[in-house]
mmCIF file of C-alpha atoms and ligand atoms in Angstrom:
data_model
loop_
_atom_site.group_PDB
_atom_site.id
_atom_site.type_symbol
_atom_site.label_atom_id
_atom_site.label_comp_id
_atom_site.label_asym_id
_atom_site.label_seq_id
_atom_site.Cartn_x
_atom_site.Cartn_y
_atom_site.Cartn_z
ATOM 1 C CA MET A 1 -139.078 -166.894 -15.226
ATOM 2 C CA SER A 2 -138.986 -163.279 -15.589
ATOM 3 C CA ILE A 3 -137.620 -161.146 -18.209
ATOM 4 C CA SER A 4 -134.836 -158.543 -16.520
ATOM 5 C CA VAL A 5 -132.839 -157.766 -19.967
ATOM 6 C CA VAL A 6 -135.313 -156.755 -23.046
ATOM 7 C CA GLY A 7 -134.338 -156.398 -26.598
ATOM 8 C CA VAL A 8 -135.570 -153.851 -28.859
ATOM 9 C CA VAL A 9 -135.189 -153.809 -32.636
ATOM 10 C CA GLY A 10 -136.043 -150.840 -34.243
ATOM 11 C CA ALA A 11 -135.833 -147.362 -32.883
ATOM 12 C CA GLY A 12 -138.710 -145.670 -34.175
ATOM 13 C CA PHE A 13 -141.492 -144.300 -32.355
ATOM 14 C CA MET A 14 -142.956 -147.848 -31.217
ATOM 15 C CA GLY A 15 -139.369 -149.437 -30.268
ATOM 16 C CA SER A 16 -138.576 -146.336 -28.226
ATOM 17 C CA GLY A 17 -141.673 -146.143 -26.325
ATOM 18 C CA ILE A 18 -141.631 -150.223 -25.795
ATOM 19 C CA ALA A 19 -137.764 -149.525 -24.682
ATOM 20 C CA GLU A 20 -138.787 -146.484 -22.396
ATOM 21 C CA CYS A 21 -141.601 -148.361 -20.807
ATOM 22 C CA ALA A 22 -139.491 -151.280 -19.913
ATOM 23 C CA ALA A 23 -136.537 -149.125 -18.705
ATOM 24 C CA VAL A 24 -139.046 -146.951 -16.518
ATOM 25 C CA VAL A 25 -139.823 -150.189 -14.521
ATOM 26 C CA GLY A 26 -136.152 -151.332 -13.998
ATOM 27 C CA LYS A 27 -135.511 -153.460 -17.227
ATOM 28 C CA HIS A 28 -132.446 -153.181 -18.510
ATOM 29 C CA VAL A 29 -133.355 -152.658 -22.498
ATOM 30 C CA VAL A 30 -130.679 -153.066 -25.693
ATOM 31 C CA VAL A 31 -132.259 -151.022 -28.640
ATOM 32 C CA TYR A 32 -130.840 -152.229 -31.832
ATOM 33 C CA GLU A 33 -131.013 -150.137 -35.117
ATOM 34 C CA PRO A 34 -128.266 -150.823 -37.886
ATOM 35 C CA ASP A 35 -127.785 -146.435 -38.266
ATOM 36 C CA GLU A 36 -126.600 -144.684 -35.688
ATOM 37 C CA ARG A 37 -129.401 -141.436 -36.611
ATOM 38 C CA PRO A 38 -132.677 -143.399 -35.936
ATOM 39 C CA LEU A 39 -130.529 -144.583 -32.367
ATOM 40 C CA GLN A 40 -129.915 -140.724 -31.486
ATOM 41 C CA ARG A 41 -133.510 -139.796 -32.340
ATOM 42 C CA SER A 42 -134.754 -142.803 -30.101
ATOM 43 C CA ARG A 43 -132.566 -141.490 -27.466
ATOM 44 C CA GLU A 44 -133.811 -137.999 -27.233
ATOM 45 C CA SER A 45 -137.245 -139.318 -27.615
ATOM 46 C CA LEU A 46 -136.942 -141.517 -24.663
ATOM 47 C CA GLU A 47 -135.406 -138.185 -22.789
ATOM 48 C CA ALA A 48 -138.196 -135.860 -23.784
ATOM 49 C CA SER A 49 -140.605 -138.510 -22.909
ATOM 50 C CA VAL A 50 -139.491 -139.309 -19.691
ATOM 51 C CA ALA A 51 -139.277 -135.294 -18.903
ATOM 52 C CA LYS A 52 -142.943 -135.216 -19.801
ATOM 53 C CA ALA A 53 -143.801 -137.686 -17.222
ATOM 54 C CA VAL A 54 -141.987 -136.348 -14.423
ATOM 55 C CA SER A 55 -143.508 -132.782 -15.512
ATOM 56 C CA ARG A 56 -146.865 -134.909 -15.450
ATOM 57 C CA GLY A 57 -146.191 -136.332 -12.217
ATOM 58 C CA LYS A 58 -146.088 -139.939 -13.322
ATOM 59 C CA LEU A 59 -142.598 -140.595 -12.413
ATOM 60 C CA ALA A 60 -140.532 -139.562 -9.796
ATOM 61 C CA SER A 61 -137.425 -137.456 -10.727
ATOM 62 C CA ALA A 62 -134.754 -139.498 -8.825
ATOM 63 C CA ASP A 63 -135.919 -142.607 -10.816
ATOM 64 C CA ALA A 64 -136.077 -140.518 -13.924
ATOM 65 C CA GLU A 65 -132.332 -140.107 -14.186
ATOM 66 C CA GLN A 66 -131.675 -143.865 -14.024
ATOM 67 C CA VAL A 67 -134.297 -144.698 -16.800
ATOM 68 C CA ALA A 68 -131.724 -143.684 -19.843
ATOM 69 C CA ASP A 69 -128.993 -145.379 -17.918
ATOM 70 C CA ARG A 70 -130.790 -148.444 -18.370
ATOM 71 C CA VAL A 71 -130.847 -148.461 -22.094
ATOM 72 C CA LEU A 72 -127.785 -149.599 -24.264
ATOM 73 C CA TYR A 73 -128.313 -148.109 -27.972
ATOM 74 C CA THR A 74 -126.127 -150.290 -30.262
ATOM 75 C CA THR A 75 -125.718 -151.057 -33.978
ATOM 76 C CA ARG A 76 -124.281 -154.416 -33.425
ATOM 77 C CA LEU A 77 -127.027 -157.087 -33.757
ATOM 78 C CA GLY A 78 -124.795 -159.094 -31.592
ATOM 79 C CA ASP A 79 -125.428 -157.053 -28.418
ATOM 80 C CA LEU A 80 -128.699 -158.439 -28.218
ATOM 81 C CA GLY A 81 -127.453 -161.561 -27.530
ATOM 82 C CA GLY A 82 -127.884 -161.389 -23.282
ATOM 83 C CA ALA A 83 -131.481 -160.225 -23.877
ATOM 84 C CA ASP A 84 -134.055 -162.692 -22.071
ATOM 85 C CA ALA A 85 -136.614 -161.675 -24.844
ATOM 86 C CA VAL A 86 -136.716 -159.662 -27.752
ATOM 87 C CA ILE A 87 -139.378 -157.610 -29.298
ATOM 88 C CA GLU A 88 -139.211 -156.458 -32.944
ATOM 89 C CA ALA A 89 -140.638 -153.034 -34.054
ATOM 90 C CA VAL A 90 -139.360 -152.408 -37.426
ATOM 91 C CA THR A 91 -141.092 -151.108 -40.547
ATOM 92 C CA GLU A 92 -144.249 -153.085 -41.327
ATOM 93 C CA ASP A 93 -142.261 -155.136 -44.186
ATOM 94 C CA ALA A 94 -142.942 -158.928 -44.454
ATOM 95 C CA ARG A 95 -139.930 -159.056 -45.805
ATOM 96 C CA VAL A 96 -137.946 -157.342 -43.626
ATOM 97 C CA LYS A 97 -139.517 -158.747 -40.592
ATOM 98 C CA ARG A 98 -138.946 -162.315 -41.811
ATOM 99 C CA GLU A 99 -135.027 -162.072 -42.479
ATOM 100 C CA LEU A 100 -135.086 -160.408 -38.786
ATOM 101 C CA PHE A 101 -136.535 -163.191 -37.334
ATOM 102 C CA ALA A 102 -134.062 -165.735 -38.936
ATOM 103 C CA ARG A 103 -131.285 -163.797 -37.916
ATOM 104 C CA LEU A 104 -132.536 -163.401 -34.078
ATOM 105 C CA ASP A 105 -133.221 -166.965 -33.732
ATOM 106 C CA GLU A 106 -129.382 -167.383 -34.413
ATOM 107 C CA GLU A 107 -128.261 -164.713 -32.438
ATOM 108 C CA LEU A 108 -130.513 -165.700 -29.432
ATOM 109 C CA PRO A 109 -130.833 -169.305 -28.985
ATOM 110 C CA ASP A 110 -132.133 -168.926 -25.384
ATOM 111 C CA ALA A 111 -134.544 -166.105 -25.611
ATOM 112 C CA GLN A 112 -137.833 -166.322 -23.506
ATOM 113 C CA PHE A 113 -139.699 -165.496 -26.345
ATOM 114 C CA LEU A 114 -139.205 -163.593 -30.030
ATOM 115 C CA ALA A 115 -142.053 -161.518 -30.154
ATOM 116 C CA SER A 116 -143.114 -158.886 -33.163
ATOM 117 C CA ASN A 117 -145.096 -155.652 -32.292
ATOM 118 C CA THR A 118 -146.855 -156.133 -35.924
ATOM 119 C CA SER A 119 -150.480 -155.084 -36.229
ATOM 120 C CA SER A 120 -151.283 -156.989 -39.049
ATOM 121 C CA ILE A 121 -148.367 -159.220 -40.698
ATOM 122 C CA PRO A 122 -149.187 -162.965 -39.665
ATOM 123 C CA ILE A 123 -146.943 -164.127 -36.811
ATOM 124 C CA ALA A 124 -146.895 -167.777 -38.406
ATOM 125 C CA GLU A 125 -144.968 -166.356 -41.233
ATOM 126 C CA LEU A 126 -142.450 -165.072 -38.667
ATOM 127 C CA ALA A 127 -142.315 -168.072 -36.555
ATOM 128 C CA ALA A 128 -141.574 -170.239 -39.691
ATOM 129 C CA ARG A 129 -138.163 -168.526 -40.192
ATOM 130 C CA THR A 130 -137.304 -169.847 -36.625
ATOM 131 C CA SER A 131 -136.292 -173.054 -35.295
ATOM 132 C CA ARG A 132 -138.471 -172.655 -32.139
ATOM 133 C CA ARG A 133 -141.918 -171.590 -33.430
ATOM 134 C CA ASP A 134 -143.312 -172.172 -30.087
ATOM 135 C CA ARG A 135 -141.456 -169.247 -28.708
ATOM 136 C CA VAL A 136 -142.691 -166.959 -31.074
ATOM 137 C CA LEU A 137 -145.509 -164.745 -30.487
ATOM 138 C CA GLY A 138 -146.951 -160.888 -31.475
ATOM 139 C CA LEU A 139 -147.345 -158.291 -28.387
ATOM 140 C CA HIS A 140 -148.669 -155.264 -30.045
ATOM 141 C CA PHE A 141 -148.109 -152.112 -28.229
ATOM 142 C CA PHE A 142 -150.242 -149.039 -28.945
ATOM 143 C CA SER A 143 -149.099 -145.339 -29.478
ATOM 144 C CA PRO A 144 -147.933 -143.439 -27.953
ATOM 145 C CA VAL A 145 -146.513 -146.584 -26.050
ATOM 146 C CA PRO A 146 -145.775 -144.919 -22.689
ATOM 147 C CA VAL A 147 -149.461 -143.710 -22.063
ATOM 148 C CA MET A 148 -151.665 -146.419 -23.810
ATOM 149 C CA LYS A 149 -152.410 -149.056 -21.499
ATOM 150 C CA LEU A 150 -153.136 -152.202 -23.926
ATOM 151 C CA VAL A 151 -150.732 -154.740 -25.555
ATOM 152 C CA GLU A 152 -152.285 -157.480 -27.841
ATOM 153 C CA VAL A 153 -150.802 -160.730 -26.943
ATOM 154 C CA VAL A 154 -150.920 -162.757 -30.390
ATOM 155 C CA THR A 155 -150.908 -166.389 -30.059
ATOM 156 C CA ALA A 156 -149.436 -167.971 -33.360
ATOM 157 C CA ILE A 157 -150.525 -171.556 -34.397
ATOM 158 C CA ASP A 158 -147.561 -173.126 -33.090
ATOM 159 C CA THR A 159 -147.110 -170.593 -30.225
ATOM 160 C CA SER A 160 -146.780 -172.813 -26.170
ATOM 161 C CA GLU A 161 -148.918 -171.735 -23.526
ATOM 162 C CA ALA A 162 -145.633 -171.369 -21.467
ATOM 163 C CA THR A 163 -144.785 -168.548 -23.889
ATOM 164 C CA VAL A 164 -148.051 -166.868 -23.742
ATOM 165 C CA SER A 165 -148.014 -167.023 -19.973
ATOM 166 C CA THR A 166 -144.735 -165.494 -19.721
ATOM 167 C CA ALA A 167 -145.331 -162.662 -22.498
ATOM 168 C CA GLU A 168 -148.707 -161.822 -20.242
ATOM 169 C CA ALA A 169 -146.665 -161.769 -17.215
ATOM 170 C CA PHE A 170 -144.173 -159.490 -19.031
ATOM 171 C CA ALA A 171 -146.716 -157.124 -20.206
ATOM 172 C CA ARG A 172 -148.189 -156.756 -16.724
ATOM 173 C CA ASP A 173 -144.764 -156.009 -15.394
ATOM 174 C CA LEU A 174 -144.632 -152.995 -17.737
ATOM 175 C CA GLY A 175 -147.754 -151.672 -16.401
ATOM 176 C CA LYS A 176 -149.798 -152.761 -19.486
ATOM 177 C CA HIS A 177 -153.388 -154.648 -19.733
ATOM 178 C CA PRO A 178 -152.855 -157.792 -22.009
ATOM 179 C CA ILE A 179 -155.543 -158.788 -23.947
ATOM 180 C CA LEU A 180 -155.450 -162.321 -25.728
ATOM 181 C CA THR A 181 -156.083 -162.495 -29.775
ATOM 182 C CA ARG A 182 -155.506 -165.324 -32.204
ATOM 183 C CA ASP A 183 -153.266 -164.367 -35.322
ATOM 184 C CA ARG A 184 -154.842 -163.015 -38.194
ATOM 185 C CA SER A 185 -154.289 -159.680 -39.844
ATOM 186 C CA GLY A 186 -155.658 -156.963 -37.406
ATOM 187 C CA PHE A 187 -156.185 -158.928 -34.338
ATOM 188 C CA ILE A 188 -158.776 -156.916 -32.241
ATOM 189 C CA VAL A 189 -157.917 -153.403 -32.529
ATOM 190 C CA ASN A 190 -157.042 -152.526 -35.596
ATOM 191 C CA MET A 191 -160.020 -154.629 -37.532
ATOM 192 C CA LEU A 192 -162.342 -152.407 -35.241
ATOM 193 C CA LEU A 193 -160.370 -149.523 -35.777
ATOM 194 C CA VAL A 194 -159.129 -149.598 -39.498
ATOM 195 C CA PRO A 195 -162.701 -149.648 -40.862
ATOM 196 C CA TYR A 196 -163.500 -146.453 -38.687
ATOM 197 C CA LEU A 197 -160.566 -144.581 -39.810
ATOM 198 C CA MET A 198 -160.973 -145.662 -43.484
ATOM 199 C CA ALA A 199 -164.971 -144.500 -43.438
ATOM 200 C CA ALA A 200 -163.665 -140.846 -42.134
ATOM 201 C CA VAL A 201 -161.139 -140.675 -45.219
ATOM 202 C CA ARG A 202 -163.615 -141.978 -47.453
ATOM 203 C CA MET A 203 -165.893 -139.264 -46.385
ATOM 204 C CA TYR A 204 -163.189 -136.409 -46.338
ATOM 205 C CA GLU A 205 -162.280 -138.066 -49.896
ATOM 206 C CA GLU A 206 -166.005 -137.538 -51.192
ATOM 207 C CA GLY A 207 -165.814 -134.092 -49.886
ATOM 208 C CA PHE A 208 -169.027 -134.763 -47.687
ATOM 209 C CA ALA A 209 -167.665 -132.675 -44.799
ATOM 210 C CA THR A 210 -164.330 -130.980 -43.851
ATOM 211 C CA ARG A 211 -161.401 -132.612 -42.221
ATOM 212 C CA GLU A 212 -162.161 -130.247 -38.929
ATOM 213 C CA ASP A 213 -165.920 -131.260 -38.806
ATOM 214 C CA ILE A 214 -165.087 -135.014 -39.112
ATOM 215 C CA ASP A 215 -162.938 -134.708 -36.286
ATOM 216 C CA GLU A 216 -164.950 -132.254 -33.999
ATOM 217 C CA GLY A 217 -167.869 -134.724 -34.736
ATOM 218 C CA MET A 218 -166.248 -137.755 -33.211
ATOM 219 C CA ARG A 219 -164.133 -135.704 -30.664
ATOM 220 C CA LEU A 220 -167.251 -133.997 -29.376
ATOM 221 C CA GLY A 221 -169.934 -136.285 -30.038
ATOM 222 C CA CYS A 222 -168.594 -139.382 -28.977
ATOM 223 C CA GLY A 223 -165.582 -138.523 -26.442
ATOM 224 C CA HIS A 224 -162.664 -139.863 -28.612
ATOM 225 C CA PRO A 225 -159.535 -138.077 -27.563
ATOM 226 C CA MET A 226 -158.841 -137.577 -31.168
ATOM 227 C CA GLY A 227 -160.513 -137.209 -34.158
ATOM 228 C CA PRO A 228 -160.260 -140.070 -36.903
ATOM 229 C CA LEU A 229 -158.027 -137.974 -39.059
ATOM 230 C CA THR A 230 -155.961 -136.599 -36.420
ATOM 231 C CA LEU A 231 -155.638 -140.121 -35.539
ATOM 232 C CA CYS A 232 -154.668 -141.163 -38.916
ATOM 233 C CA ASP A 233 -152.143 -138.493 -38.841
ATOM 234 C CA PHE A 234 -150.808 -139.718 -35.295
ATOM 235 C CA ILE A 235 -150.516 -143.310 -36.360
ATOM 236 C CA GLY A 236 -148.622 -142.553 -39.605
ATOM 237 C CA LEU A 237 -150.465 -142.814 -43.278
ATOM 238 C CA ASP A 238 -147.978 -145.055 -44.537
ATOM 239 C CA VAL A 239 -148.323 -147.416 -41.463
ATOM 240 C CA LEU A 240 -152.219 -147.583 -41.778
ATOM 241 C CA TYR A 241 -151.558 -147.647 -45.617
ATOM 242 C CA ALA A 242 -149.384 -151.102 -44.824
ATOM 243 C CA VAL A 243 -152.117 -152.389 -42.163
ATOM 244 C CA CYS A 244 -155.157 -151.978 -44.961
ATOM 245 C CA ASP A 245 -153.282 -153.969 -47.461
ATOM 246 C CA SER A 246 -152.344 -156.735 -44.768
ATOM 247 C CA LEU A 247 -156.179 -156.530 -43.738
ATOM 248 C CA TYR A 248 -157.498 -156.227 -47.655
ATOM 249 C CA GLU A 249 -155.231 -159.100 -48.475
ATOM 250 C CA GLU A 250 -156.366 -161.270 -45.699
ATOM 251 C CA PHE A 251 -159.940 -160.844 -45.719
ATOM 252 C CA LYS A 252 -160.503 -159.325 -49.378
ATOM 253 C CA ARG A 253 -163.579 -157.464 -47.558
ATOM 254 C CA PRO A 254 -164.364 -153.517 -48.900
ATOM 255 C CA GLU A 255 -164.069 -151.855 -45.762
ATOM 256 C CA TYR A 256 -160.271 -152.624 -45.313
ATOM 257 C CA ALA A 257 -159.343 -151.872 -48.878
ATOM 258 C CA PRO A 258 -157.114 -148.395 -48.463
ATOM 259 C CA PRO A 259 -159.161 -145.440 -50.471
ATOM 260 C CA PRO A 260 -157.392 -143.874 -53.538
ATOM 261 C CA LEU A 261 -156.758 -140.677 -51.403
ATOM 262 C CA LEU A 262 -154.370 -142.497 -48.755
ATOM 263 C CA LYS A 263 -152.319 -144.192 -51.492
ATOM 264 C CA ARG A 264 -151.751 -140.923 -53.278
ATOM 265 C CA MET A 265 -150.971 -139.086 -50.013
ATOM 266 C CA VAL A 266 -148.638 -141.934 -49.119
ATOM 267 C CA VAL A 267 -146.578 -142.064 -52.344
ATOM 268 C CA SER A 268 -146.538 -138.364 -52.212
ATOM 269 C CA GLY A 269 -145.110 -138.338 -48.788
ATOM 270 C CA HIS A 270 -147.432 -137.115 -46.718
ATOM 271 C CA HIS A 271 -147.208 -139.322 -43.864
ATOM 272 C CA GLY A 272 -149.104 -137.555 -41.282
ATOM 273 C CA ARG A 273 -147.528 -135.776 -38.159
ATOM 274 C CA LYS A 274 -143.868 -137.347 -38.565
ATOM 275 C CA SER A 275 -143.450 -135.975 -42.149
ATOM 276 C CA GLY A 276 -145.153 -132.747 -41.116
ATOM 277 C CA ARG A 277 -148.078 -133.063 -43.775
ATOM 278 C CA GLY A 278 -151.483 -135.292 -43.875
ATOM 279 C CA PHE A 279 -154.705 -134.574 -43.628
ATOM 280 C CA TYR A 280 -153.384 -131.730 -41.272
ATOM 281 C CA GLU A 281 -150.202 -129.556 -41.209
ATOM 282 C CA TYR A 282 -148.036 -129.574 -38.528
ATOM 283 C CA ALA A 283 -144.972 -127.421 -37.110
ATOM 284 C CA PRO A 284 -141.335 -129.085 -37.297
ATOM 285 C CA ALA A 285 -141.666 -130.091 -33.508
ATOM 286 C CA ALA A 286 -145.235 -131.127 -33.907
ATOM 287 C CA THR A 287 -146.907 -132.877 -30.689
ATOM 288 C CA GLY A 288 -149.774 -134.215 -32.366
ATOM 289 C CA ALA A 289 -151.685 -130.997 -32.529
ATOM 290 C CA PRO A 290 -152.900 -129.681 -35.930
ATOM 291 C CA ALA A 291 -151.068 -126.649 -36.897
HETATM 292 N N1 CAA B 301 -145.136 -141.099 -20.017
HETATM 293 C C1 CAA B 301 -146.464 -141.424 -18.990
HETATM 294 N N2 CAA B 301 -147.537 -140.776 -19.169
HETATM 295 C C2 CAA B 301 -147.511 -139.536 -19.986
HETATM 296 C C3 CAA B 301 -146.725 -139.091 -20.991
HETATM 297 C C4 CAA B 301 -145.529 -139.794 -21.092
HETATM 298 N N3 CAA B 301 -144.522 -139.636 -21.427
HETATM 299 N N4 CAA B 301 -147.347 -138.114 -21.626
HETATM 300 C C5 CAA B 301 -148.320 -138.063 -20.770
HETATM 301 N N5 CAA B 301 -148.864 -138.880 -20.234
HETATM 302 C C6 CAA B 301 -150.309 -139.021 -19.395
HETATM 303 C C7 CAA B 301 -150.380 -137.763 -18.634
HETATM 304 O O1 CAA B 301 -150.099 -137.627 -17.646
HETATM 305 C C8 CAA B 301 -152.204 -137.996 -18.953
HETATM 306 O O2 CAA B 301 -152.313 -139.072 -18.104
HETATM 307 P P1 CAA B 301 -154.070 -138.646 -17.113
HETATM 308 O O3 CAA B 301 -154.883 -138.578 -17.967
HETATM 309 O O4 CAA B 301 -153.742 -139.639 -16.151
HETATM 310 O O5 CAA B 301 -153.437 -137.298 -16.700
HETATM 311 C C9 CAA B 301 -152.565 -138.732 -20.382
HETATM 312 O O6 CAA B 301 -151.189 -139.532 -20.371
HETATM 313 C C10 CAA B 301 -152.818 -137.594 -21.423
HETATM 314 O O7 CAA B 301 -151.521 -136.922 -21.702
HETATM 315 P P2 CAA B 301 -151.611 -135.810 -22.050
HETATM 316 O O8 CAA B 301 -152.727 -134.774 -21.184
HETATM 317 O O9 CAA B 301 -150.152 -134.824 -22.319
HETATM 318 O O10 CAA B 301 -151.952 -135.848 -23.773
HETATM 319 P P3 CAA B 301 -153.260 -135.176 -24.013
HETATM 320 O O11 CAA B 301 -154.749 -135.353 -23.161
HETATM 321 O O12 CAA B 301 -153.316 -134.415 -25.271
HETATM 322 O O13 CAA B 301 -153.654 -137.219 -25.166
HETATM 323 C C11 CAA B 301 -152.821 -138.608 -26.269
HETATM 324 C C12 CAA B 301 -152.511 -137.322 -26.020
HETATM 325 C C13 CAA B 301 -152.623 -139.611 -25.331
HETATM 326 C C14 CAA B 301 -152.165 -138.985 -27.740
HETATM 327 C C15 CAA B 301 -154.643 -138.467 -26.672
HETATM 328 O O14 CAA B 301 -154.702 -137.589 -27.746
HETATM 329 C C16 CAA B 301 -154.952 -139.862 -27.175
HETATM 330 O O15 CAA B 301 -155.286 -140.649 -26.336
HETATM 331 N N6 CAA B 301 -155.165 -140.084 -28.682
HETATM 332 C C17 CAA B 301 -155.745 -141.373 -29.129
HETATM 333 C C18 CAA B 301 -154.484 -142.431 -29.243
HETATM 334 C C19 CAA B 301 -154.690 -143.559 -30.135
HETATM 335 O O16 CAA B 301 -155.709 -143.926 -30.212
HETATM 336 N N7 CAA B 301 -153.977 -144.371 -30.033
HETATM 337 C C20 CAA B 301 -153.825 -146.019 -30.607
HETATM 338 C C21 CAA B 301 -152.995 -145.621 -32.117
HETATM 339 S S1 CAA B 301 -153.852 -147.217 -32.641
HETATM 340 C C22 CAA B 301 -152.111 -147.908 -33.036
HETATM 341 O O17 CAA B 301 -151.225 -147.452 -32.169
HETATM 342 C C23 CAA B 301 -151.918 -149.547 -33.041
HETATM 343 C C24 CAA B 301 -151.824 -149.822 -34.487
HETATM 344 O O18 CAA B 301 -151.636 -150.752 -34.836
HETATM 345 C C25 CAA B 301 -152.153 -148.789 -35.608
#
């Protein structure tokens, strides 16, 4: 059965991007957040991104007008009740996610799947808070969601094959390329990406090279679209810290341990592009380019 109404929990950068992708392909979307302000920001960021898609020739302007109309923003969890499936994209905090899954289990008894966009929290831990572990899985999108083609489909210990097939078909419906991964911290991409990013942070922390030279090295030498420190700022240092923590907790390997500098930047509120300061400084309306 295909998914025509999608629930998205969390109206941050990832949740907004997932909502946009679903609305662009004609699905109806309900975005839930307990507070009005993030919903307002989400609405604005969707409109800006859709306008950019039109200006880049990725979306017809006639279709663009309908995209925003397909998205309902709500502060009431009960409004998710009519969704065929839900994707949770809240902060990377296991306690918050566990509680949410217990509530989603109550509110959406007929949903085809309950998915988490977590990058590193065990899906099994979230499934255990529901009465239908077979219909819980991970759907890990990449940032910026409207541009990045990949979705990791994370199969937890009790996820059924039917749920995996439905979720894969859903990802393809969104124009994404699904890859299958088991439920362990970091899945495929972050297990490879995080040690690389942390090596760059350590290199910078040790004063071995400037931030610009580290970034240019990988951009111009290896063809990466962004250097590692710019990418850290883009992902968000708070998010990366949480991912490192989960990976280290899971594997106890030094390459996953967050470097001391990362911790100090996070506690000081230097969270990267979104806070105006990370490894680089950003103007208020930052687009990802260092100031
Ligand atoms: N909707 C649809 N398409 C859009 C768009 C939008 N809103 N905005 C841009 N695009 C398209 C453009 O048309 C362009 O497509 P073509 O290449 O086909 O022309 C492409 O996206 C690039 O757009 P821009 O030219 O505007 O932007 P750019 O060249 O400056 O690239 C970037 C920006 C895509 C962010 C690029 O720098 C990049 O790929 N950076 C790396 C991002 C990355 O690594 N993300 C993964 C982070 S890890 C993660 O998310 C997981 C985790 O758990 C931490």
